[in-house]
Amino acid sequence: MQLLLGQTIRFTADPFTNPLTDSVTYERHGAVAVENGRIADVGPADDLRNKHPQARVIDYGDALISPGFVDAHVHYPQTAIIASWGKRLIDWLNSYTFPEESRFGDPAHAAQIAETYFDLVTAAGTTTTVSYCTIHPESVDAYFTAAAKRGLRVLGGKTCMDRNAPDTLQDTAPHAYDDSKALLERWHGQDRLTYVITPRFAPTSTPDQLAALGALWAEHPDVLMQTHISEQHEEIAWVADLFPDARDYLDVYEHHGLLGPGALLGHAIHLTDRERDRIREVDASLIHCPTSNLFIGSGLFDMQGLMEQGHRIGLATDTGGGSSFSMLRTMAAAYEVGQLRGHPLHPAQLWWLATEGSARALHMADRIGTLEPGSEADLAVIDLSSTQAIAQRAARAEDIWQAIFPTIMMGDDRAIKAVWANGSCLRS
Ligand code: GUN
Ligand code: ZN
């Protein structure tokens, strides 16, 4: 057994719907016991030292021991085109994204980008990612292989498209079904890997392809399904043209069997009231991608209103439409979007979203995203004074949240002191 010492915060309830005092337990001198890849115990350092005298102690001093960050929506194949200038969604896809994604039929290219991607995200303290791969099965193999090598719990799937994309990036309805099924059978449940059925979004799939993937989901209801919805007004108008019989964007997915509690709906900025109510009714998850929504100019997600309505919401970088690999930077952007909507998110809410909230959106909070005993030991150890700018501000902090907030707003890889995955130290 290993005993990690540091500051700890544990959420006992969701800090959006409960008062802060009822939602968090904080230990100035806390400890997390790790054994056989899992969190065996958590609590005050003195108590755990007495209870586990044989444990090997790793003292992280004043650092914060947090669950590793859970990034609920990314495109790892867009790693090399992150920060591409000047386009809105559809032009950005055509100009930057599709040419790069076309290269992932080459297993060597896919492997090289997957390695780079996981180096970057683990350096940022992220231990779980949910990725769109490309149309090529090789891209899925590369993603899962690189994650398994690091012992990470990750989710992902082949991105399916059979129209409105370059020929090199299109398959067909039966092909999408067959490839997705074969990949699901190859990877789902192997190591810590989970398959996600992945139609890119309504404009790039024919009704036949959406129906084929809906049928696959019905045959495998235990897997998740991810797609995009209502990111930009031009996209929404295009969907209305392509699917004239649908009531709205959400209806396109629902009509083809692609709406359920395991649906992860990326962006979800410009939803109608009907869509919001229906998503809540079926308990599908919304994934907030704030750096991307600012970078591509998409809009301001209604976190407050959707939380008040009881939505299940995760947080994500959306790399490379998003402009960062870091969930710290993503929390900062979520804060700024909240400010622009008149609802500044509390640091506890931001931290919860990046850990347990995202894990809940993936229906995995019993395994990742918390420090609860029994959970898998995926941890990020955070230095709350990692730069001069942060340290001088944190020195004025009067409580743990004031101590954390400068790292949320100004922190980067330098704040990540160590990362643990599946009970092993991956970086330090
Ligand atoms: N909508 C469809 N595909 C994409 C993508 O790759 N990135 C973003 N941000 N939105 C999308
Ligand atoms: Zn996306």
XYZ file of C-alpha atoms and ligand atoms in Angstrom:
440
model
C 0.000 0.000 0.000
C 1.094 3.570 -0.719
C 0.005 6.556 1.305
C -0.028 9.869 -0.555
C -0.010 12.917 1.710
C -1.249 16.376 0.704
C -4.293 18.600 0.818
C -7.499 16.867 -0.237
C -10.985 17.961 -1.243
C -13.787 15.428 -1.570
C -17.200 16.180 -2.930
C -19.983 14.704 -0.855
C -22.662 16.222 -3.108
C -22.990 18.109 -6.379
C -21.939 21.726 -5.651
C -24.356 23.108 -8.240
C -27.500 21.933 -6.502
C -26.261 21.864 -2.891
C -24.758 24.563 -0.672
C -20.964 24.463 -0.616
C -20.852 23.592 3.077
C -22.840 20.417 2.360
C -20.871 19.488 -0.761
C -17.209 19.347 0.214
C -14.918 17.831 2.822
C -11.520 19.516 2.949
C -8.404 18.228 4.713
C -5.468 20.577 5.129
C -3.374 17.502 5.991
C -5.060 14.724 4.104
C -4.062 11.320 2.778
C -5.078 8.929 0.035
C -4.182 5.246 0.410
C -3.600 3.380 -2.854
C -3.507 -0.387 -3.187
C -3.912 -2.746 -6.151
C -4.753 0.089 -8.515
C -7.559 1.423 -6.354
C -8.125 4.003 -3.682
C -8.204 1.960 -0.490
C -8.796 4.749 2.004
C -8.992 8.526 2.281
C -9.078 10.880 5.256
C -6.918 12.915 7.644
C -3.213 12.074 7.310
C -2.743 11.233 11.004
C -5.660 8.798 11.008
C -4.471 7.003 7.882
C -0.873 6.786 9.096
C -2.113 5.114 12.273
C -4.432 2.786 10.396
C -1.840 1.795 7.779
C 1.566 1.842 9.515
C 3.147 -0.453 6.881
C 2.241 1.785 3.937
C 4.979 3.468 1.918
C 4.532 7.210 2.450
C 4.847 9.695 -0.414
C 4.636 13.187 0.997
C 3.452 15.804 -1.506
C 3.577 18.563 1.125
C 1.107 21.367 0.421
C 0.113 20.069 -2.985
C -3.515 19.190 -3.675
C -4.272 15.533 -4.357
C -7.150 15.498 -6.831
C -8.812 12.884 -8.974
C -7.168 12.993 -12.411
C -9.080 15.246 -14.784
C -11.770 13.713 -16.997
C -11.950 15.315 -20.449
C -15.347 14.290 -21.812
C -14.994 15.329 -25.491
C -11.811 15.504 -27.585
C -10.591 14.816 -31.092
C -7.099 13.378 -30.623
C -6.533 13.377 -34.444
C -6.723 17.189 -34.324
C -3.664 17.437 -32.051
C -1.413 18.783 -34.812
C -3.930 21.359 -36.083
C -4.841 22.905 -32.724
C -4.804 26.723 -32.831
C -5.597 27.038 -36.559
C -6.586 30.577 -37.376
C -9.616 32.455 -38.516
C -12.456 30.068 -39.477
C -15.910 29.285 -38.210
C -17.102 25.704 -37.756
C -17.850 24.425 -41.260
C -14.895 26.235 -42.909
C -12.666 25.181 -40.037
C -13.624 21.528 -40.602
C -13.034 21.755 -44.360
C -9.838 23.824 -44.215
C -7.953 22.269 -41.334
C -9.654 19.260 -39.795
C -10.574 17.060 -42.732
C -7.162 17.293 -44.476
C -5.422 16.275 -41.250
C -7.927 13.515 -40.437
C -7.363 12.099 -43.947
C -3.881 11.069 -42.867
C -4.980 8.625 -40.176
C -5.296 5.615 -42.476
C -1.526 5.472 -42.063
C -0.954 3.507 -38.852
C 2.460 5.134 -38.298
C 0.978 8.636 -38.428
C -1.924 7.626 -36.172
C 0.470 6.051 -33.648
C 2.760 9.064 -33.615
C -0.089 11.524 -32.999
C -1.674 9.270 -30.354
C 1.653 9.110 -28.482
C 2.060 12.886 -28.655
C -1.538 13.393 -27.585
C -1.267 11.234 -24.463
C 2.070 12.824 -23.539
C 0.390 16.231 -23.694
C -2.756 15.387 -21.785
C -1.056 13.445 -19.016
C 1.368 16.353 -18.573
C -1.774 18.437 -18.016
C -3.121 16.084 -15.322
C -5.797 14.418 -17.444
C -6.247 10.691 -16.889
C -9.442 10.014 -18.863
C -10.295 11.221 -22.363
C -13.295 10.546 -24.579
C -12.123 10.864 -28.164
C -13.522 10.958 -31.630
C -11.016 9.077 -33.776
C -11.237 9.259 -37.598
C -13.046 7.188 -40.191
C -10.069 4.803 -40.217
C -10.072 1.793 -37.881
C -6.279 2.315 -37.652
C -6.932 5.570 -35.801
C -8.970 3.752 -33.156
C -6.318 1.045 -32.770
C -3.618 3.707 -32.314
C -5.655 5.599 -29.700
C -6.470 2.580 -27.569
C -2.969 1.118 -27.918
C -1.306 4.334 -26.705
C -3.752 4.643 -23.789
C -3.361 1.018 -22.722
C 0.415 1.394 -22.708
C -0.019 4.133 -20.072
C -2.661 2.257 -18.063
C -5.267 4.944 -18.722
C -9.029 4.581 -18.624
C -10.129 6.070 -21.930
C -13.145 5.982 -24.195
C -13.429 6.524 -27.935
C -14.673 5.350 -31.277
C -14.465 5.512 -35.036
C -15.940 8.761 -36.397
C -18.518 7.835 -39.020
C -19.302 10.053 -42.048
C -20.882 9.191 -45.403
C -21.592 12.613 -46.898
C -20.426 16.241 -46.907
C -16.806 15.308 -46.330
C -13.899 14.529 -48.685
C -14.119 11.130 -50.413
C -11.115 9.938 -48.458
C -13.053 10.476 -45.229
C -16.304 8.811 -46.171
C -17.558 5.315 -45.608
C -21.099 4.000 -46.126
C -23.916 3.033 -43.807
C -23.087 -0.721 -43.807
C -19.358 -0.008 -43.610
C -19.790 2.301 -40.613
C -21.864 -0.375 -38.902
C -19.387 -3.178 -39.679
C -16.255 -1.228 -38.731
C -17.796 0.140 -35.533
C -19.017 -3.309 -34.528
C -15.640 -4.932 -35.192
C -13.823 -2.211 -33.236
C -16.324 -2.425 -30.402
C -15.807 -6.180 -30.216
C -12.020 -5.767 -30.367
C -11.630 -3.028 -27.752
C -14.660 -2.601 -25.508
C -13.828 -3.836 -22.019
C -10.189 -4.627 -22.850
C -7.846 -3.239 -20.193
C -9.474 0.045 -19.171
C -10.859 0.846 -22.619
C -14.449 1.623 -23.527
C -15.936 1.903 -27.005
C -18.186 4.823 -27.950
C -20.391 4.708 -31.073
C -19.503 7.922 -32.933
C -21.539 9.493 -35.739
C -19.687 12.799 -36.221
C -22.851 14.948 -36.494
C -26.051 15.033 -38.498
C -24.664 16.942 -41.534
C -22.020 14.312 -42.323
C -24.238 11.227 -42.065
C -27.081 10.104 -44.304
C -30.269 8.961 -42.611
C -29.213 5.401 -43.507
C -25.930 5.757 -41.674
C -27.562 7.277 -38.596
C -30.078 4.411 -38.597
C -27.312 1.808 -38.948
C -25.485 3.258 -35.944
C -28.755 3.494 -34.020
C -29.271 -0.211 -34.721
C -25.738 -0.999 -33.517
C -26.401 0.936 -30.314
C -29.634 -0.985 -29.741
C -27.622 -4.205 -30.028
C -25.006 -2.886 -27.553
C -26.930 -0.693 -25.117
C -24.083 -0.883 -22.589
C -21.801 1.348 -24.711
C -22.018 5.128 -24.942
C -22.799 7.144 -28.085
C -21.260 10.537 -28.801
C -22.059 13.216 -31.341
C -22.291 17.005 -31.768
C -25.411 19.136 -31.477
C -26.335 22.815 -31.907
C -22.863 24.305 -31.906
C -23.351 27.123 -34.464
C -26.397 28.762 -36.055
C -25.196 28.004 -39.616
C -24.859 24.328 -38.705
C -28.367 24.231 -37.207
C -29.822 25.799 -40.380
C -27.959 23.221 -42.477
C -29.402 20.361 -40.424
C -32.893 21.804 -40.921
C -32.269 21.760 -44.710
C -30.858 18.249 -44.740
C -33.609 16.786 -42.529
C -36.759 18.752 -43.425
C -39.034 16.298 -41.645
C -37.276 16.541 -38.289
C -38.813 18.719 -35.565
C -35.350 20.030 -34.646
C -31.691 18.948 -34.451
C -32.234 16.584 -31.523
C -35.133 14.929 -33.317
C -32.748 13.840 -36.099
C -30.801 11.788 -33.582
C -33.839 10.528 -31.703
C -35.577 9.461 -34.906
C -32.585 7.252 -35.778
C -32.242 5.591 -32.373
C -29.412 7.862 -31.251
C -30.847 9.353 -28.087
C -30.737 7.706 -24.684
C -29.150 7.975 -21.256
C -25.780 6.972 -22.721
C -25.716 9.791 -25.281
C -22.937 12.376 -24.951
C -24.026 15.524 -26.764
C -21.132 17.888 -27.465
C -21.538 21.705 -27.369
C -25.361 21.992 -27.051
C -25.217 25.784 -27.055
C -28.289 26.843 -29.000
C -30.859 24.272 -27.869
C -34.575 24.989 -28.105
C -36.775 24.574 -25.040
C -38.162 21.361 -26.471
C -34.676 19.957 -26.975
C -33.624 20.915 -23.450
C -36.698 19.288 -21.937
C -36.344 16.117 -23.987
C -32.627 15.724 -23.216
C -33.417 16.126 -19.518
C -36.256 13.635 -19.776
C -34.061 10.909 -21.249
C -31.113 11.873 -18.976
C -28.614 12.209 -21.826
C -25.392 14.092 -21.050
C -24.378 17.518 -22.308
C -20.683 18.242 -22.750
C -19.547 21.834 -22.304
C -16.504 22.753 -24.436
C -15.789 26.370 -23.439
C -12.387 27.020 -25.060
C -13.690 25.633 -28.335
C -16.931 27.579 -28.148
C -14.932 30.787 -27.736
C -12.192 29.882 -30.222
C -14.518 28.882 -33.079
C -16.926 31.661 -32.120
C -19.846 29.351 -31.386
C -21.550 30.909 -28.363
C -22.054 30.833 -24.612
C -23.306 27.583 -23.036
C -26.096 28.095 -20.509
C -24.502 26.248 -17.574
C -26.651 27.867 -14.894
C -29.982 27.366 -16.631
C -29.224 23.790 -17.649
C -27.947 22.850 -14.184
C -31.054 24.369 -12.593
C -33.091 22.199 -14.928
C -31.233 19.131 -13.644
C -29.093 18.321 -16.666
C -26.143 15.939 -16.493
C -23.176 18.024 -17.687
C -19.514 17.237 -18.316
C -16.592 19.480 -19.182
C -14.188 19.067 -22.089
C -11.360 20.629 -24.060
C -12.694 19.620 -27.509
C -9.069 19.549 -28.685
C -8.325 20.760 -31.416
C -11.404 22.993 -31.968
C -10.630 23.774 -28.359
C -7.468 25.791 -27.937
C -5.859 23.822 -25.107
C -5.058 20.308 -23.897
C -5.440 21.436 -20.285
C -8.512 21.068 -18.099
C -7.177 23.916 -15.936
C -7.391 26.225 -18.949
C -10.794 24.726 -19.728
C -12.067 25.486 -16.214
C -10.820 29.063 -16.666
C -12.765 29.378 -19.919
C -15.880 27.913 -18.259
C -15.521 30.579 -15.584
C -15.222 33.324 -18.219
C -18.251 32.045 -20.140
C -20.173 32.017 -16.844
C -19.162 35.628 -16.258
C -20.382 36.638 -19.707
C -23.743 35.023 -18.873
C -23.899 36.675 -15.454
C -23.173 33.517 -13.428
C -19.574 33.179 -12.251
C -18.934 29.525 -11.426
C -17.443 28.848 -8.000
C -14.004 27.144 -7.998
C -15.671 24.129 -6.337
C -18.130 23.895 -9.224
C -15.324 24.169 -11.782
C -13.222 21.493 -10.072
C -16.235 19.222 -9.694
C -17.074 19.593 -13.396
C -13.513 18.641 -14.432
C -13.533 15.515 -12.256
C -16.713 13.998 -10.834
C -19.115 15.947 -13.053
C -17.494 14.661 -16.222
C -17.280 11.163 -14.723
C -21.011 11.312 -13.993
C -21.684 12.434 -17.545
C -19.923 9.236 -18.654
C -21.837 7.162 -16.060
C -18.473 6.242 -14.550
C -18.402 8.145 -11.249
C -18.272 4.843 -9.386
C -14.873 4.189 -10.993
C -13.194 7.525 -11.805
C -13.403 11.210 -10.972
C -13.503 10.933 -7.171
C -11.276 10.044 -4.219
C -13.820 7.589 -2.832
C -12.474 4.249 -1.584
C -13.030 1.570 -4.219
C -12.490 4.036 -7.035
C -9.654 3.484 -9.478
C -6.500 5.331 -8.407
C -6.196 7.939 -11.171
C -4.810 11.057 -9.522
C -3.371 14.460 -10.334
C -1.187 16.102 -7.716
C -1.422 19.864 -8.105
C 1.120 22.446 -6.964
C -0.993 25.471 -5.993
C 2.032 27.822 -6.150
C 3.572 26.687 -9.428
C 4.618 30.089 -10.801
C 5.556 33.399 -9.240
C 2.299 34.970 -10.403
C 0.192 32.182 -8.910
C 2.249 31.872 -5.711
C 2.039 35.537 -4.815
C -1.742 35.498 -5.279
C -2.250 32.185 -3.467
C -0.239 33.547 -0.525
C -3.128 35.966 0.109
C -5.743 33.183 0.073
C -8.043 32.970 3.061
C -9.469 29.545 2.300
C -8.795 26.551 0.058
C -10.964 27.903 -2.782
C -9.077 31.176 -2.899
C -5.905 29.082 -2.909
C -7.116 26.973 -5.848
C -8.632 29.707 -8.001
C -5.327 31.329 -9.142
C -4.209 27.901 -10.398
C -7.507 27.465 -12.242
C -7.141 30.842 -13.925
C -3.388 30.928 -14.526
C -2.146 27.353 -14.112
C -0.595 25.127 -16.765
C 1.556 21.984 -16.928
C 3.910 23.460 -14.353
C 1.165 23.011 -11.744
C 1.008 19.256 -12.350
C 3.426 17.776 -9.855
C 2.568 14.118 -10.376
C 0.044 11.964 -12.193
C -1.087 8.506 -11.146
C -2.986 6.094 -13.354
C -4.462 2.818 -12.151
C -2.416 2.999 -8.948
C 0.952 3.630 -10.615
C 2.827 6.890 -10.802
C 2.837 7.828 -14.500
C 4.616 11.194 -14.233
C 6.383 13.027 -11.441
N -18.785 19.334 -35.380
C -18.551 18.277 -36.190
N -17.257 17.906 -36.138
C -16.658 18.741 -35.283
C -15.320 18.863 -34.811
O -14.416 18.117 -35.181
N -15.094 19.852 -33.914
C -16.075 20.682 -33.475
N -15.785 21.630 -32.588
N -17.336 20.598 -33.912
C -17.621 19.635 -34.802
Zn -16.056 17.811 -31.090
